Short mmCIF file of C-alpha atoms in Angstrom, two decimals:
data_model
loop_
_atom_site.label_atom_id
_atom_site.label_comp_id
_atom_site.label_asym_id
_atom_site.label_seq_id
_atom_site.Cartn_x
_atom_site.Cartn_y
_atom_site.Cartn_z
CA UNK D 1 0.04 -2.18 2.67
CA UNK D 2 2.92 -2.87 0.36
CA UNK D 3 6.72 -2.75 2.39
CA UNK D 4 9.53 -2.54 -0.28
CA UNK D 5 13.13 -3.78 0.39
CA UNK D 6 16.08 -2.17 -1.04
CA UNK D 7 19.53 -2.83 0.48
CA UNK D 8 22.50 -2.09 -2.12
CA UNK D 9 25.29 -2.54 0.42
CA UNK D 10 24.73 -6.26 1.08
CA UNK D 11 22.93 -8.82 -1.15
CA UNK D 12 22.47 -11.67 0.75
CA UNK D 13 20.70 -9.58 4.01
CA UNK D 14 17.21 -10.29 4.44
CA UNK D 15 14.56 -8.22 6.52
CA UNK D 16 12.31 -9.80 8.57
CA UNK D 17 8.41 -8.83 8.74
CA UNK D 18 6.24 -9.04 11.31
CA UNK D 19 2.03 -8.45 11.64
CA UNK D 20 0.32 -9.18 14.72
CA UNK D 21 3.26 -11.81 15.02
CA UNK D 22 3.09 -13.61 11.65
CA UNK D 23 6.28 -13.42 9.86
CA UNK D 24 7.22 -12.86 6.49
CA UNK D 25 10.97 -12.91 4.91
CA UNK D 26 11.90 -10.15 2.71
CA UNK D 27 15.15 -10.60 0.07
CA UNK D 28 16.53 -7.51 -1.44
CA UNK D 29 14.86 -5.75 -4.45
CA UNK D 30 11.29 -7.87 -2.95
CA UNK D 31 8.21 -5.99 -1.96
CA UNK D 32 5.75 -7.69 0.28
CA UNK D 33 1.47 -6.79 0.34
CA UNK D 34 0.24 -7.22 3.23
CA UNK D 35 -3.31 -6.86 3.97
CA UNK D 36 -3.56 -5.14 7.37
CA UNK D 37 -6.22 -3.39 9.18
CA UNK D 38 -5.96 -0.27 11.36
CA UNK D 39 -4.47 -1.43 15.00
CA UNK D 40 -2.69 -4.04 13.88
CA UNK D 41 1.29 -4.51 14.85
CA UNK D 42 3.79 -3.92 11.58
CA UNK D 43 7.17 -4.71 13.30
CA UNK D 44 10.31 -4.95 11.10
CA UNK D 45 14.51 -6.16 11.41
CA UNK D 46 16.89 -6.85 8.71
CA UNK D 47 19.68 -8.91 9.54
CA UNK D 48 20.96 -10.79 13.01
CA UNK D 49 21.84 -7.83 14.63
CA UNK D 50 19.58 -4.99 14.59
CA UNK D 51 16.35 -4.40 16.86
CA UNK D 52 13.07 -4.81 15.94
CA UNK D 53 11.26 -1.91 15.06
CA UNK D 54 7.49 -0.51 14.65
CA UNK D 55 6.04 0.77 11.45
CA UNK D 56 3.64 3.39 12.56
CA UNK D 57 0.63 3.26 9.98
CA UNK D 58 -2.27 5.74 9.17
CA UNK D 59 -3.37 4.23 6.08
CA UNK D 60 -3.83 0.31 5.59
CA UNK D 61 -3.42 1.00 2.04
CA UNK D 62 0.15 2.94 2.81
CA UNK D 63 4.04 2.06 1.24
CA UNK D 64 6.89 1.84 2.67
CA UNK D 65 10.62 1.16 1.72
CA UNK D 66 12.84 -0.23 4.25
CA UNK D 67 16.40 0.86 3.56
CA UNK D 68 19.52 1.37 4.98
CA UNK D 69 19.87 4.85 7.36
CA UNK D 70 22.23 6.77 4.34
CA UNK D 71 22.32 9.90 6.50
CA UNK D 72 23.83 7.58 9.65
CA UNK D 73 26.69 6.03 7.22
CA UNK D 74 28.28 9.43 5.60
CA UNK D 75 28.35 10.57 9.61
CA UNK D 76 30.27 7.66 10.14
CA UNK D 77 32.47 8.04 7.01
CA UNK D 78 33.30 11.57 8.13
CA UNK D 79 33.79 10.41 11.62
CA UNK D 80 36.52 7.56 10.54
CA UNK D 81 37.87 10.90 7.88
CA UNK D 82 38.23 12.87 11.20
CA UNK D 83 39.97 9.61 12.87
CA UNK D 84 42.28 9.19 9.99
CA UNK D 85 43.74 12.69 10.04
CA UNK D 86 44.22 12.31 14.00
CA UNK D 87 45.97 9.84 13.11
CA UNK D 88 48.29 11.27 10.31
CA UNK D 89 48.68 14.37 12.97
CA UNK D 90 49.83 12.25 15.90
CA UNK D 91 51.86 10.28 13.61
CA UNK D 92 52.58 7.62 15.89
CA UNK D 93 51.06 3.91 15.36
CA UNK D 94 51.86 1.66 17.74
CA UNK D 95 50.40 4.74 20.68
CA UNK D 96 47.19 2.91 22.90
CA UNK D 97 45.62 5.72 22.36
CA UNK D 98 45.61 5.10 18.18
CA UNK D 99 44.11 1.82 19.11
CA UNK D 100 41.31 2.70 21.77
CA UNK D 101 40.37 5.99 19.06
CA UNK D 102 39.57 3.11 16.36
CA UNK D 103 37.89 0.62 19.02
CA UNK D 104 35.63 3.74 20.37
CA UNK D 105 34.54 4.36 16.80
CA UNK D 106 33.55 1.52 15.87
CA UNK D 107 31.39 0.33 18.88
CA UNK D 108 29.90 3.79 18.84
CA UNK D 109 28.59 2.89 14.87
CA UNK D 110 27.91 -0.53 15.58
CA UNK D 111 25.61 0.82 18.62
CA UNK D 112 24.03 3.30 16.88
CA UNK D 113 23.82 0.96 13.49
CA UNK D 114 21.76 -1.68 15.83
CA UNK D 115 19.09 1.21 16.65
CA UNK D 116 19.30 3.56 13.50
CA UNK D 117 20.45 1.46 10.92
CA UNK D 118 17.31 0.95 8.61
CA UNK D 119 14.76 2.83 8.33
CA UNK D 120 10.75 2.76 6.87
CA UNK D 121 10.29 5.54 4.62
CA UNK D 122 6.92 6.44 3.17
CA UNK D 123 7.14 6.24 -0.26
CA UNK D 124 4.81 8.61 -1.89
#
């Protein structure tokens, strides 16, 4: 099994590998082959604060590219879009209501980002 490692947005972020609980580092732009046999656990989390997910096999000899979730960001983008045009509308910044808006938002990625934020695409 190769697993492939592409993360444009940050440099420095590394993803962490795991089969049958041996672990492997992975910096951006690296690939990792692994030998693995069918049954066996392929668990994967970049960075500090994501969870650790399962990379659900049918081939030993399959690829996969673990990248960041691009579909996940541009909702986000358009979500903070949305926010900032509230905001122009209301036109009033020192309102709580300005402030719990941009707290709400943010949580709400940073939730979703710990579940959803990388993914292991098949690469074909």
């Amino acid at each position: 099994m190769k697993i492939y490692y592409n993360n444009a947005m940050s440099k420095k972020m590394t993803a962490n590998v795991w089969v049958n609980d041996k672990h492997y580092d992975l910096a951006t732009n690296d690939h990792l082959e692994l030998n693995v046999q069918r049954g066996d656990t392929v668990q994967y989390k970049v960075g500090k604060f994501s969870a650790k997910r399962t990379i659900n096999f049918q081939s030993p000899s399959a690829s996969f590219s673990i990248e960041p979730d691009k579909k996940l960001q541009g909702i986000y983008i358009a979500i903070m879009l949305a926010v900032l045009l509230l905001l122009w509308y209301m036109k009033s910044e020192n309102s709580p209501l300005v402030y719990v808006i941009l707290i709400v938002a943010l949580a709400g990625y940073e939730a979703v980002n710990y579940f959803r934020g990388y993914m292991a695409r098949p690469m074909h």
